[in-house]
mmCIF file of C-alpha atoms in Angstrom:
data_model
loop_
_atom_site.group_PDB
_atom_site.id
_atom_site.type_symbol
_atom_site.label_atom_id
_atom_site.label_comp_id
_atom_site.label_asym_id
_atom_site.label_seq_id
_atom_site.Cartn_x
_atom_site.Cartn_y
_atom_site.Cartn_z
ATOM 1 C CA MET A 1 0.025 -0.053 0.008
ATOM 2 C CA ILE A 2 0.754 3.358 -0.605
ATOM 3 C CA THR A 3 -0.156 6.238 1.864
ATOM 4 C CA GLY A 4 0.418 10.130 1.590
ATOM 5 C CA PRO A 5 -1.367 13.083 1.188
ATOM 6 C CA LEU A 6 -2.820 13.772 -1.991
ATOM 7 C CA ARG A 7 -2.016 16.288 -4.669
ATOM 8 C CA LYS A 8 -4.015 16.901 -8.045
ATOM 9 C CA MET A 9 -3.115 14.464 -11.231
ATOM 10 C CA ARG A 10 0.079 14.938 -13.434
ATOM 11 C CA THR A 11 -0.790 14.755 -17.087
ATOM 12 C CA GLU A 12 0.811 13.797 -19.823
ATOM 13 C CA PRO A 13 0.057 14.724 -23.393
ATOM 14 C CA GLU A 14 -0.431 11.555 -25.006
ATOM 15 C CA THR A 15 -3.271 9.971 -26.886
ATOM 16 C CA PRO A 16 -5.267 9.465 -24.781
ATOM 17 C CA VAL A 17 -3.949 11.891 -21.808
ATOM 18 C CA ALA A 18 -1.930 9.689 -19.597
ATOM 19 C CA TYR A 19 -2.575 10.039 -15.841
ATOM 20 C CA ARG A 20 -0.381 9.465 -12.570
ATOM 21 C CA LEU A 21 -1.674 10.758 -8.993
ATOM 22 C CA PRO A 22 0.863 11.739 -6.636
ATOM 23 C CA VAL A 23 0.414 9.796 -3.182
ATOM 24 C CA GLY A 24 3.062 11.193 -0.995
ATOM 25 C CA ASP A 25 5.995 10.886 -2.955
ATOM 26 C CA ALA A 26 4.750 8.178 -5.318
ATOM 27 C CA LEU A 27 3.677 8.617 -8.574
ATOM 28 C CA VAL A 28 0.650 5.815 -9.281
ATOM 29 C CA ALA A 29 0.019 5.539 -12.827
ATOM 30 C CA LEU A 30 -3.696 5.549 -13.317
ATOM 31 C CA SER A 31 -4.169 5.189 -17.173
ATOM 32 C CA ASP A 32 -3.095 1.645 -17.230
ATOM 33 C CA ARG A 33 -5.755 0.905 -14.691
ATOM 34 C CA VAL A 34 -8.826 1.821 -16.179
ATOM 35 C CA GLY A 35 -11.139 -0.882 -16.843
ATOM 36 C CA ASP A 36 -9.873 -2.418 -13.143
ATOM 37 C CA THR A 37 -11.090 -1.809 -9.580
ATOM 38 C CA LEU A 38 -9.732 0.856 -7.508
ATOM 39 C CA VAL A 39 -9.878 1.509 -3.882
ATOM 40 C CA LEU A 40 -8.912 4.635 -2.025
ATOM 41 C CA LYS A 41 -8.832 4.844 1.928
ATOM 42 C CA PHE A 42 -9.078 7.969 3.740
ATOM 43 C CA GLU A 43 -6.707 7.555 6.422
ATOM 44 C CA GLY A 44 -8.030 10.415 8.572
ATOM 45 C CA GLN A 45 -5.757 13.186 8.319
ATOM 46 C CA ILE A 46 -5.057 16.428 6.209
ATOM 47 C CA LEU A 47 -1.812 17.906 6.294
ATOM 48 C CA CYS A 48 -1.229 21.512 4.557
ATOM 49 C CA ALA A 49 0.429 21.545 1.256
ATOM 50 C CA ASN A 50 2.294 24.704 2.382
ATOM 51 C CA CYS A 51 3.611 23.958 5.717
ATOM 52 C CA GLY A 52 2.654 20.525 6.248
ATOM 53 C CA ARG A 53 0.493 21.021 9.128
ATOM 54 C CA GLU A 54 -2.638 18.682 10.242
ATOM 55 C CA THR A 55 -5.495 20.762 9.836
ATOM 56 C CA ARG A 56 -9.620 19.595 10.608
ATOM 57 C CA LYS A 57 -10.382 21.496 7.223
ATOM 58 C CA SER A 58 -8.814 22.561 3.783
ATOM 59 C CA TYR A 59 -8.638 25.500 2.571
ATOM 60 C CA SER A 60 -7.917 26.927 -0.916
ATOM 61 C CA GLN A 61 -7.486 23.364 -2.131
ATOM 62 C CA GLY A 62 -5.314 21.884 0.205
ATOM 63 C CA HIS A 63 -3.963 24.482 2.868
ATOM 64 C CA CYS A 64 -4.714 25.170 6.356
ATOM 65 C CA PHE A 65 -6.226 28.308 7.474
ATOM 66 C CA PRO A 66 -3.373 30.531 8.668
ATOM 67 C CA CYS A 67 -1.915 29.600 5.241
ATOM 68 C CA SER A 68 -4.899 30.411 3.208
ATOM 69 C CA GLN A 69 -5.002 33.996 4.737
ATOM 70 C CA ARG A 70 -1.229 33.983 4.000
ATOM 71 C CA LEU A 71 -0.285 32.830 0.598
ATOM 72 C CA ALA A 72 -0.382 34.714 -2.695
ATOM 73 C CA ALA A 73 -1.484 31.536 -4.252
ATOM 74 C CA CYS A 74 -4.962 31.406 -2.011
ATOM 75 C CA ASP A 75 -5.391 35.305 -2.531
ATOM 76 C CA LEU A 76 -8.999 36.264 -4.215
ATOM 77 C CA CYS A 77 -7.186 37.100 -7.253
ATOM 78 C CA VAL A 78 -5.900 33.714 -8.116
ATOM 79 C CA LEU A 79 -9.387 33.006 -8.754
ATOM 80 C CA GLN A 80 -10.431 36.436 -10.335
ATOM 81 C CA PRO A 81 -7.492 37.522 -12.571
ATOM 82 C CA SER A 82 -8.882 40.740 -13.214
ATOM 83 C CA ARG A 83 -8.502 41.898 -9.428
ATOM 84 C CA CYS A 84 -4.826 41.468 -9.410
ATOM 85 C CA HIS A 85 -3.113 43.725 -7.286
ATOM 86 C CA TYR A 86 0.483 43.320 -8.022
ATOM 87 C CA HIS A 87 0.722 47.096 -9.666
ATOM 88 C CA LEU A 88 -0.782 48.220 -6.486
ATOM 89 C CA GLY A 89 1.574 47.288 -4.203
ATOM 90 C CA THR A 90 -0.256 44.821 -2.211
ATOM 91 C CA CYS A 91 0.423 41.355 -3.497
ATOM 92 C CA ARG A 92 0.767 39.247 -0.388
ATOM 93 C CA GLU A 93 4.142 37.724 -1.500
ATOM 94 C CA PRO A 94 5.890 39.809 -4.455
ATOM 95 C CA GLY A 95 8.479 36.849 -5.280
ATOM 96 C CA TRP A 96 5.129 34.709 -5.950
ATOM 97 C CA GLY A 97 3.710 37.513 -8.104
ATOM 98 C CA ASP A 98 7.335 37.689 -9.999
ATOM 99 C CA GLU A 99 6.721 34.523 -11.022
ATOM 100 C CA HIS A 100 3.174 33.230 -11.141
ATOM 101 C CA CYS A 101 1.656 36.399 -12.319
ATOM 102 C CA MET A 102 3.891 39.234 -13.759
ATOM 103 C CA GLN A 103 4.672 36.115 -16.178
ATOM 104 C CA THR A 104 3.047 35.905 -20.201
ATOM 105 C CA HIS A 105 -0.054 34.487 -20.475
ATOM 106 C CA ILE A 106 -2.292 33.041 -22.921
ATOM 107 C CA VAL A 107 -5.841 33.710 -23.256
ATOM 108 C CA TYR A 108 -7.660 30.835 -24.978
ATOM 109 C CA LEU A 109 -10.947 29.420 -26.234
ATOM 110 C CA ALA A 110 -11.584 25.563 -24.546
ATOM 111 C CA ASN A 111 -14.736 23.180 -25.376
ATOM 112 C CA THR A 112 -15.051 21.418 -21.738
ATOM 113 C CA SER A 113 -18.918 21.395 -21.135
ATOM 114 C CA GLY A 114 -19.385 23.381 -24.138
ATOM 115 C CA LEU A 115 -17.568 26.763 -25.026
ATOM 116 C CA LYS A 116 -15.907 28.802 -22.859
ATOM 117 C CA VAL A 117 -12.933 31.133 -22.104
ATOM 118 C CA GLY A 118 -9.817 30.796 -19.925
ATOM 119 C CA ILE A 119 -6.077 32.034 -19.239
ATOM 120 C CA THR A 120 -3.202 30.075 -18.264
ATOM 121 C CA ARG A 121 0.181 30.964 -18.071
ATOM 122 C CA ALA A 122 2.368 30.315 -21.651
ATOM 123 C CA HIS A 123 4.282 27.796 -20.677
ATOM 124 C CA GLN A 124 1.421 25.542 -19.198
ATOM 125 C CA VAL A 125 -1.289 25.804 -21.874
ATOM 126 C CA MET A 126 -1.472 21.827 -22.626
ATOM 127 C CA THR A 127 -1.612 20.766 -18.648
ATOM 128 C CA ARG A 128 -4.536 23.260 -18.032
ATOM 129 C CA TRP A 129 -6.672 22.182 -20.924
ATOM 130 C CA MET A 130 -5.745 18.472 -19.741
ATOM 131 C CA ASP A 131 -6.940 19.866 -16.375
ATOM 132 C CA GLN A 132 -9.848 21.238 -17.513
ATOM 133 C CA GLY A 133 -10.703 18.295 -19.534
ATOM 134 C CA ALA A 134 -11.376 20.360 -22.609
ATOM 135 C CA ALA A 135 -11.755 18.068 -25.658
ATOM 136 C CA GLN A 136 -10.352 21.238 -28.196
ATOM 137 C CA ALA A 137 -8.497 24.499 -27.427
ATOM 138 C CA LEU A 138 -7.218 27.529 -29.239
ATOM 139 C CA PRO A 139 -5.130 30.290 -27.928
ATOM 140 C CA MET A 140 -6.172 33.378 -28.816
ATOM 141 C CA PHE A 141 -4.156 36.092 -27.523
ATOM 142 C CA GLU A 142 -0.662 36.274 -25.408
ATOM 143 C CA VAL A 143 -0.228 38.995 -22.739
ATOM 144 C CA THR A 144 2.214 39.897 -20.815
ATOM 145 C CA SER A 145 0.621 39.524 -17.531
ATOM 146 C CA ARG A 146 -2.059 37.815 -15.436
ATOM 147 C CA ARG A 147 -3.832 41.240 -14.601
ATOM 148 C CA VAL A 148 -4.435 41.703 -18.772
ATOM 149 C CA SER A 149 -5.239 38.228 -19.140
ATOM 150 C CA GLY A 150 -7.989 38.598 -16.767
ATOM 151 C CA LEU A 151 -9.326 41.773 -18.116
ATOM 152 C CA ILE A 152 -9.405 40.520 -21.321
ATOM 153 C CA GLU A 153 -11.329 37.186 -19.793
ATOM 154 C CA ALA A 154 -13.718 39.299 -17.884
ATOM 155 C CA ALA A 155 -15.099 41.231 -21.229
ATOM 156 C CA MET A 156 -15.347 37.821 -23.052
ATOM 157 C CA ALA A 157 -17.030 36.590 -20.036
ATOM 158 C CA ARG A 158 -20.185 38.479 -21.019
ATOM 159 C CA HIS A 159 -20.454 36.931 -23.940
ATOM 160 C CA VAL A 160 -19.506 33.287 -23.315
ATOM 161 C CA SER A 161 -18.661 31.419 -19.821
ATOM 162 C CA ASP A 162 -15.854 31.213 -17.944
ATOM 163 C CA ARG A 163 -16.943 28.108 -16.273
ATOM 164 C CA THR A 164 -16.627 24.598 -16.654
ATOM 165 C CA ASP A 165 -20.439 22.398 -15.815
ATOM 166 C CA TRP A 166 -18.753 19.646 -14.044
ATOM 167 C CA ARG A 167 -22.044 17.544 -14.440
ATOM 168 C CA ALA A 168 -22.354 18.047 -18.225
ATOM 169 C CA LEU A 169 -18.777 17.542 -18.449
ATOM 170 C CA LEU A 170 -18.714 14.039 -17.489
ATOM 171 C CA ARG A 171 -21.938 12.969 -18.930
ATOM 172 C CA GLY A 172 -20.340 12.423 -22.082
ATOM 173 C CA PRO A 173 -17.850 13.461 -25.173
ATOM 174 C CA ALA A 174 -17.682 17.029 -25.838
ATOM 175 C CA GLU A 175 -19.819 18.011 -29.383
ATOM 176 C CA LEU A 176 -16.985 19.462 -31.474
ATOM 177 C CA LEU A 177 -17.082 23.039 -32.286
ATOM 178 C CA ASP A 178 -15.503 25.423 -34.558
ATOM 179 C CA LEU A 179 -13.337 27.096 -32.380
ATOM 180 C CA PRO A 180 -11.804 29.384 -34.892
ATOM 181 C CA ALA A 181 -15.038 30.697 -36.374
ATOM 182 C CA ALA A 182 -16.261 31.213 -32.894
ATOM 183 C CA ARG A 183 -12.774 32.988 -31.568
ATOM 184 C CA ASP A 184 -13.466 35.602 -34.488
ATOM 185 C CA ARG A 185 -16.929 35.903 -33.483
ATOM 186 C CA LEU A 186 -16.079 36.452 -29.899
ATOM 187 C CA ILE A 187 -13.433 38.764 -30.731
ATOM 188 C CA ALA A 188 -15.205 40.901 -32.891
ATOM 189 C CA ASP A 189 -18.266 41.192 -30.196
ATOM 190 C CA CYS A 190 -15.368 42.316 -27.500
ATOM 191 C CA ARG A 191 -13.395 44.661 -29.766
ATOM 192 C CA THR A 192 -14.153 47.638 -27.957
ATOM 193 C CA ASP A 193 -13.279 46.195 -24.770
ATOM 194 C CA ILE A 194 -10.135 44.953 -25.952
ATOM 195 C CA ASP A 195 -8.683 47.949 -27.740
ATOM 196 C CA ASP A 196 -9.382 49.765 -24.529
ATOM 197 C CA ILE A 197 -7.309 47.606 -22.838
ATOM 198 C CA ILE A 198 -4.831 47.932 -25.166
ATOM 199 C CA GLU A 199 -4.756 51.635 -25.036
ATOM 200 C CA GLN A 200 -4.375 51.216 -21.256
ATOM 201 C CA PHE A 201 -1.515 49.024 -21.122
ATOM 202 C CA GLY A 202 0.223 49.507 -24.628
ATOM 203 C CA ASP A 203 0.491 47.869 -27.762
ATOM 204 C CA HIS A 204 2.910 45.546 -26.479
ATOM 205 C CA ALA A 205 0.957 43.827 -23.901
ATOM 206 C CA VAL A 206 -1.351 42.203 -25.980
ATOM 207 C CA ARG A 207 -0.751 40.076 -29.340
ATOM 208 C CA GLU A 208 -3.372 38.505 -31.241
ATOM 209 C CA LEU A 209 -2.854 34.685 -32.295
ATOM 210 C CA PRO A 210 -5.362 34.453 -36.065
ATOM 211 C CA GLU A 211 -2.600 31.625 -36.976
ATOM 212 C CA ALA A 212 -2.792 29.541 -33.935
ATOM 213 C CA ARG A 213 -4.560 26.150 -34.566
ATOM 214 C CA ALA A 214 -7.174 24.752 -32.077
ATOM 215 C CA VAL A 215 -5.887 21.207 -30.901
ATOM 216 C CA GLN A 216 -8.025 18.163 -29.699
ATOM 217 C CA ILE A 217 -7.228 16.591 -26.864
ATOM 218 C CA GLU A 218 -8.362 12.718 -25.945
ATOM 219 C CA PHE A 219 -9.235 11.450 -22.450
ATOM 220 C CA PRO A 220 -8.660 7.546 -21.003
ATOM 221 C CA VAL A 221 -12.700 7.109 -20.689
ATOM 222 C CA LEU A 222 -14.327 3.655 -21.229
ATOM 223 C CA GLU A 223 -17.748 4.773 -20.670
ATOM 224 C CA TYR A 224 -19.607 7.783 -19.253
ATOM 225 C CA PRO A 225 -21.861 7.543 -16.312
ATOM 226 C CA ASP A 226 -25.870 7.374 -16.843
ATOM 227 C CA LYS A 227 -26.570 9.655 -13.432
ATOM 228 C CA ILE A 228 -23.510 11.163 -11.842
ATOM 229 C CA ARG A 229 -23.091 10.477 -8.374
ATOM 230 C CA SER A 230 -20.400 12.795 -6.385
ATOM 231 C CA LEU A 231 -17.923 11.362 -4.090
ATOM 232 C CA SER A 232 -16.634 12.465 -1.052
ATOM 233 C CA PHE A 233 -13.995 11.328 1.537
ATOM 234 C CA ASP A 234 -15.691 13.598 3.829
ATOM 235 C CA ARG A 235 -18.849 11.365 3.785
ATOM 236 C CA SER A 236 -17.158 8.123 3.558
ATOM 237 C CA PRO A 237 -13.620 7.237 4.243
ATOM 238 C CA GLN A 238 -13.086 4.373 1.329
ATOM 239 C CA ILE A 239 -13.797 4.999 -2.041
ATOM 240 C CA GLU A 240 -14.045 1.884 -4.129
ATOM 241 C CA GLY A 241 -15.023 0.965 -8.040
ATOM 242 C CA ARG A 242 -14.110 0.065 -11.271
ATOM 243 C CA LEU A 243 -12.222 2.918 -12.871
ATOM 244 C CA ARG A 244 -14.299 3.722 -16.327
ATOM 245 C CA GLY A 245 -12.118 6.646 -16.811
ATOM 246 C CA ILE A 246 -10.234 9.584 -15.902
ATOM 247 C CA LYS A 247 -11.251 13.501 -17.357
ATOM 248 C CA GLY A 248 -9.824 16.409 -16.139
ATOM 249 C CA GLN A 249 -9.015 16.163 -12.674
ATOM 250 C CA TYR A 250 -12.195 13.566 -12.333
ATOM 251 C CA LEU A 251 -11.984 9.744 -11.899
ATOM 252 C CA ILE A 252 -15.042 8.404 -12.903
ATOM 253 C CA LEU A 253 -15.915 4.797 -10.833
ATOM 254 C CA ASP A 254 -19.099 2.963 -11.255
ATOM 255 C CA SER A 255 -19.848 4.195 -7.846
ATOM 256 C CA GLY A 256 -19.710 7.642 -8.694
ATOM 257 C CA VAL A 257 -17.132 10.513 -9.688
ATOM 258 C CA LEU A 258 -14.195 11.998 -7.276
ATOM 259 C CA ASN A 259 -12.729 15.443 -8.143
ATOM 260 C CA VAL A 260 -9.193 14.725 -6.888
ATOM 261 C CA ARG A 261 -8.264 18.166 -6.579
ATOM 262 C CA LYS A 262 -11.147 18.914 -4.216
ATOM 263 C CA PHE A 263 -9.462 16.347 -2.207
ATOM 264 C CA GLY A 264 -5.858 18.189 -1.896
ATOM 265 C CA SER A 265 -3.753 17.335 1.167
ATOM 266 C CA TYR A 266 -6.429 14.583 2.377
ATOM 267 C CA VAL A 267 -3.771 11.562 3.825
ATOM 268 C CA VAL A 268 -5.011 8.460 1.355
ATOM 269 C CA SER A 269 -3.946 4.733 1.233
ATOM 270 C CA ILE A 270 -4.017 3.200 -2.737
ATOM 271 C CA ASP A 271 -2.672 -0.213 -3.523
ATOM 272 C CA GLY A 272 0.268 0.514 -5.434
#
């Protein structure tokens, strides 16, 4: 048995996506287990992903309460990038902001549970798309910071969603969309807002990517559930079932679906 704190699943851009589950210091290959019975047992401990102390409740995806209030990675602007306040000199951790926010970002369209707009750092676009369970994705803009990407995303979110319906994501394969056509319509709808952002930050801050190509991503799913039942270690210390597939950060079992990312820092045991 392998025992340790859970972390979000790691992905490799293979066809289909290859998944490994971090449990403590071990990486458990999961893609090869699709079709087999999987047993995960919660050992009753939650250890903060930052300081390692035991906490009765997980905050901000795996942190104790003090760390959730102190770390820049747990600030509200992580969820709402348009509210980034680094430029005001009030970032909780300016060094973290330099590394994560004051870097080149991509604004993209994705097809998850339908059309959505999103942002991510330029060096991790594929990881982001795989984590979201995107069947298709298309870069639209390359920008100089997280704040700029967040402002463009917020403008576009008035026309298309910036969220994924996780239930729709897990009901079945996404219907393929014409992402280049959707991009052109969306940019046209948001042209005034985009021009205002360029005027505010300068021509160098925003670069359109009209030649970018859409990518398609395949996930290791044998079958989708007829009914979606959410599994939780808070309700049951042992989660067991036949692994039907993996999509995004979800394990699809014949007993229900488990959002692995939601239970980051929960100490679990799994047969290695």
